């Protein structure tokens, strides 16, 4: 084998793996989000009676939400990779903000398991009181809840920048905005309606995944 051939082969395999992992995370993110909404129990709060009536749905949707959010972290890096050549500072800013928000958001869905356990072990009024007390703690509000919304900010920085630099189509951030807004605007609707927001994001991030896979692997000397 000629000198350097093994290194080039290994590097090419590594680059190929990174591209496929990045594209996979961009698809997994909205797909898992869609399934999470679809399997969620009805209602807008952590009502103990509701949780007790839908114990399986609570656990399944929480796990899906958690892994959907975890997939956002490499997904942010994948979006930043598409932008880095045209706008490296915006790519770095969007990735940093988005990953910080995603890391904070992951922990939010652990509360579903604690609230379910409270509903199963305490009277309803006590379970509600404990949940409310935890939700009012400054560490939770300012250290987890508010930073979690930075995941949306990071995604918007990256997708708007991709469209502005013409790396991506104009409709890319439009679909991302729609995907973020729909669950909030349809909070009183059945979970199946809320899940349509994830389908908007699937189109947007599906395009980004396709673009990542099409990006040529740079030649190595």
Short mmCIF file of C-alpha atoms in Angstrom, two decimals:
data_model
loop_
_atom_site.label_atom_id
_atom_site.label_comp_id
_atom_site.label_asym_id
_atom_site.label_seq_id
_atom_site.Cartn_x
_atom_site.Cartn_y
_atom_site.Cartn_z
CA UNK A 1 0.00 0.00 0.00
CA UNK A 2 1.49 3.41 -0.95
CA UNK A 3 2.53 5.68 1.87
CA UNK A 4 -0.34 7.81 3.09
CA UNK A 5 -3.04 5.66 1.48
CA UNK A 6 -4.17 4.23 4.80
CA UNK A 7 -4.39 7.67 6.36
CA UNK A 8 -6.42 9.02 3.43
CA UNK A 9 -8.76 6.02 3.58
CA UNK A 10 -9.20 6.41 7.34
CA UNK A 11 -9.77 10.14 6.99
CA UNK A 12 -12.31 9.63 4.22
CA UNK A 13 -14.18 7.06 6.29
CA UNK A 14 -14.15 9.45 9.25
CA UNK A 15 -15.49 12.32 7.14
CA UNK A 16 -18.17 10.08 5.66
CA UNK A 17 -19.23 8.94 9.12
CA UNK A 18 -19.44 12.52 10.37
CA UNK A 19 -21.58 13.56 7.41
CA UNK A 20 -23.98 10.65 7.85
CA UNK A 21 -24.16 11.19 11.62
CA UNK A 22 -24.85 14.89 11.08
CA UNK A 23 -27.54 14.19 8.50
CA UNK A 24 -29.04 11.51 10.72
CA UNK A 25 -29.32 13.91 13.65
CA UNK A 26 -31.08 16.49 11.46
CA UNK A 27 -33.70 13.91 10.51
CA UNK A 28 -33.97 12.27 13.94
CA UNK A 29 -34.63 15.63 15.59
CA UNK A 30 -38.04 16.36 13.94
CA UNK A 31 -39.04 12.70 13.56
CA UNK A 32 -38.65 12.03 17.28
CA UNK A 33 -40.36 15.35 18.03
CA UNK A 34 -43.33 14.34 15.86
CA UNK A 35 -43.63 11.00 17.66
CA UNK A 36 -43.27 12.71 21.05
CA UNK A 37 -46.18 15.04 20.38
CA UNK A 38 -48.23 12.24 18.86
CA UNK A 39 -47.85 10.06 21.96
CA UNK A 40 -48.35 12.86 24.49
CA UNK A 41 -51.33 12.72 26.85
CA UNK A 42 -53.99 15.40 26.21
CA UNK A 43 -53.97 18.59 28.24
CA UNK A 44 -51.61 21.47 28.82
CA UNK A 45 -50.46 20.85 32.39
CA UNK A 46 -49.13 18.06 34.57
CA UNK A 47 -52.49 17.23 36.12
CA UNK A 48 -52.05 14.25 38.48
CA UNK A 49 -55.33 12.62 37.42
CA UNK A 50 -54.38 12.99 33.77
CA UNK A 51 -50.92 11.53 34.37
CA UNK A 52 -52.41 8.58 36.26
CA UNK A 53 -54.80 7.91 33.40
CA UNK A 54 -51.99 7.95 30.81
CA UNK A 55 -48.95 6.57 32.61
CA UNK A 56 -47.53 4.84 29.53
CA UNK A 57 -48.03 7.86 27.27
CA UNK A 58 -46.36 10.13 29.81
CA UNK A 59 -43.25 7.96 29.89
CA UNK A 60 -43.05 7.26 26.16
CA UNK A 61 -43.53 10.88 25.15
CA UNK A 62 -41.02 12.09 27.76
CA UNK A 63 -38.36 9.72 26.44
CA UNK A 64 -39.06 10.76 22.85
CA UNK A 65 -38.95 14.46 23.74
CA UNK A 66 -35.67 13.92 25.58
CA UNK A 67 -33.98 12.15 22.66
CA UNK A 68 -35.42 14.59 20.13
CA UNK A 69 -33.83 17.40 22.12
CA UNK A 70 -30.55 15.50 22.45
CA UNK A 71 -30.48 15.11 18.65
CA UNK A 72 -30.63 18.89 18.38
CA UNK A 73 -27.09 19.20 19.73
CA UNK A 74 -25.31 17.48 16.79
CA UNK A 75 -28.03 18.93 14.57
CA UNK A 76 -26.91 22.45 15.47
CA UNK A 77 -23.35 21.54 14.54
CA UNK A 78 -24.57 20.15 11.22
CA UNK A 79 -26.41 23.39 10.39
CA UNK A 80 -23.36 25.41 11.42
CA UNK A 81 -21.19 23.29 9.15
CA UNK A 82 -23.31 24.29 6.15
CA UNK A 83 -22.95 27.96 7.06
CA UNK A 84 -19.32 28.10 8.19
CA UNK A 85 -17.77 28.88 4.79
CA UNK A 86 -20.07 31.85 4.07
CA UNK A 87 -20.61 33.22 7.58
CA UNK A 88 -18.28 31.61 10.13
CA UNK A 89 -19.12 33.99 12.98
CA UNK A 90 -22.85 33.45 12.63
CA UNK A 91 -22.24 29.71 12.33
CA UNK A 92 -20.28 29.68 15.59
CA UNK A 93 -22.79 31.95 17.35
CA UNK A 94 -25.80 29.94 16.25
CA UNK A 95 -24.20 26.62 17.15
CA UNK A 96 -23.08 27.84 20.58
CA UNK A 97 -26.46 29.36 21.46
CA UNK A 98 -28.38 26.39 20.08
CA UNK A 99 -26.30 23.75 21.84
CA UNK A 100 -26.49 25.55 25.19
CA UNK A 101 -30.26 25.76 24.83
CA UNK A 102 -30.58 22.14 23.76
CA UNK A 103 -28.46 20.92 26.67
CA UNK A 104 -30.69 22.84 29.09
CA UNK A 105 -33.87 21.62 27.39
CA UNK A 106 -32.91 17.94 27.72
CA UNK A 107 -33.36 18.09 31.49
CA UNK A 108 -36.86 19.58 31.22
CA UNK A 109 -38.40 16.27 30.21
CA UNK A 110 -37.07 14.47 33.28
CA UNK A 111 -39.72 16.38 35.24
CA UNK A 112 -42.44 14.27 33.61
CA UNK A 113 -41.16 11.18 35.43
CA UNK A 114 -41.00 12.99 38.77
CA UNK A 115 -44.50 14.40 38.32
CA UNK A 116 -45.81 10.95 37.42
CA UNK A 117 -44.15 9.49 40.53
CA UNK A 118 -45.69 12.26 42.64
CA UNK A 119 -49.12 11.53 41.16
CA UNK A 120 -48.70 7.84 42.01
CA UNK A 121 -47.51 8.32 45.59
CA UNK A 122 -49.15 11.50 46.91
CA UNK A 123 -52.68 12.90 47.08
CA UNK A 124 -53.43 15.09 44.07
CA UNK A 125 -53.34 18.40 45.97
CA UNK A 126 -49.94 17.60 47.47
CA UNK A 127 -48.55 16.48 44.11
CA UNK A 128 -49.69 19.74 42.51
CA UNK A 129 -48.16 21.76 45.36
CA UNK A 130 -44.78 20.03 45.05
CA UNK A 131 -44.73 20.49 41.26
CA UNK A 132 -45.63 24.18 41.62
CA UNK A 133 -42.93 24.71 44.26
CA UNK A 134 -40.28 23.12 42.05
CA UNK A 135 -41.42 25.13 39.04
CA UNK A 136 -41.08 28.39 40.97
CA UNK A 137 -37.49 27.79 42.08
CA UNK A 138 -35.11 30.41 40.69
CA UNK A 139 -32.53 27.79 39.76
CA UNK A 140 -35.08 25.96 37.62
CA UNK A 141 -36.54 29.07 35.99
CA UNK A 142 -33.30 30.93 35.27
CA UNK A 143 -30.90 28.01 35.01
CA UNK A 144 -32.96 25.54 32.98
CA UNK A 145 -36.34 26.78 31.71
CA UNK A 146 -35.38 30.13 30.18
CA UNK A 147 -32.03 28.88 28.76
CA UNK A 148 -33.91 26.01 27.10
CA UNK A 149 -35.56 28.51 24.75
CA UNK A 150 -32.11 29.35 23.41
CA UNK A 151 -32.40 26.15 21.38
CA UNK A 152 -35.02 27.92 19.26
CA UNK A 153 -32.88 31.06 19.07
CA UNK A 154 -29.87 29.08 17.86
CA UNK A 155 -31.91 27.24 15.23
CA UNK A 156 -33.29 30.54 13.94
CA UNK A 157 -29.87 32.20 13.82
CA UNK A 158 -28.55 29.31 11.74
CA UNK A 159 -31.49 28.85 9.37
CA UNK A 160 -32.06 32.57 8.79
CA UNK A 161 -28.34 32.97 8.10
CA UNK A 162 -28.40 30.01 5.68
CA UNK A 163 -31.23 31.66 3.76
CA UNK A 164 -29.65 35.13 3.91
CA UNK A 165 -26.36 33.86 2.50
CA UNK A 166 -28.24 31.83 -0.13
CA UNK A 167 -26.76 28.60 1.08
CA UNK A 168 -30.31 27.52 1.86
CA UNK A 169 -33.70 28.32 0.32
CA UNK A 170 -35.79 31.27 1.53
CA UNK A 171 -38.45 28.96 2.96
CA UNK A 172 -36.02 27.20 5.31
CA UNK A 173 -36.42 29.60 8.27
CA UNK A 174 -40.13 30.05 7.47
CA UNK A 175 -40.77 26.35 8.07
CA UNK A 176 -38.60 26.36 11.19
CA UNK A 177 -40.57 29.31 12.62
CA UNK A 178 -43.84 27.55 11.78
CA UNK A 179 -42.58 24.35 13.38
CA UNK A 180 -41.68 26.18 16.58
CA UNK A 181 -44.88 28.23 16.72
CA UNK A 182 -47.51 25.59 15.92
CA UNK A 183 -47.25 23.62 19.20
CA UNK A 184 -47.63 26.85 21.20
CA UNK A 185 -50.51 28.16 19.09
CA UNK A 186 -52.34 24.83 19.22
CA UNK A 187 -51.64 24.03 22.88
CA UNK A 188 -55.36 23.50 23.56
CA UNK A 189 -55.75 21.18 20.57
CA UNK A 190 -55.24 17.39 20.51
CA UNK A 191 -51.60 16.20 20.41
CA UNK A 192 -52.02 15.10 16.79
CA UNK A 193 -52.61 18.73 15.82
CA UNK A 194 -49.58 19.92 17.78
CA UNK A 195 -47.43 17.30 16.08
CA UNK A 196 -47.87 18.99 12.69
CA UNK A 197 -45.28 21.56 13.72
CA UNK A 198 -42.65 18.83 13.72
CA UNK A 199 -43.60 17.96 10.14
CA UNK A 200 -42.74 21.52 9.09
CA UNK A 201 -39.37 21.11 10.76
CA UNK A 202 -38.89 17.73 9.09
CA UNK A 203 -39.14 19.36 5.66
CA UNK A 204 -36.68 22.09 6.69
CA UNK A 205 -34.13 19.88 8.39
CA UNK A 206 -34.64 17.14 5.83
CA UNK A 207 -33.40 19.61 3.21
CA UNK A 208 -30.42 20.44 5.45
CA UNK A 209 -29.64 16.72 5.87
CA UNK A 210 -29.75 16.25 2.10
CA UNK A 211 -27.39 19.20 1.68
CA UNK A 212 -24.99 17.79 4.29
CA UNK A 213 -24.85 14.46 2.45
CA UNK A 214 -24.18 16.24 -0.84
CA UNK A 215 -21.29 18.24 0.56
CA UNK A 216 -18.13 16.80 -1.01
CA UNK A 217 -15.45 15.38 1.23
CA UNK A 218 -12.36 17.55 0.83
CA UNK A 219 -9.36 15.85 -0.74
CA UNK A 220 -6.52 15.02 1.61
CA UNK A 221 -2.91 15.18 0.64
#
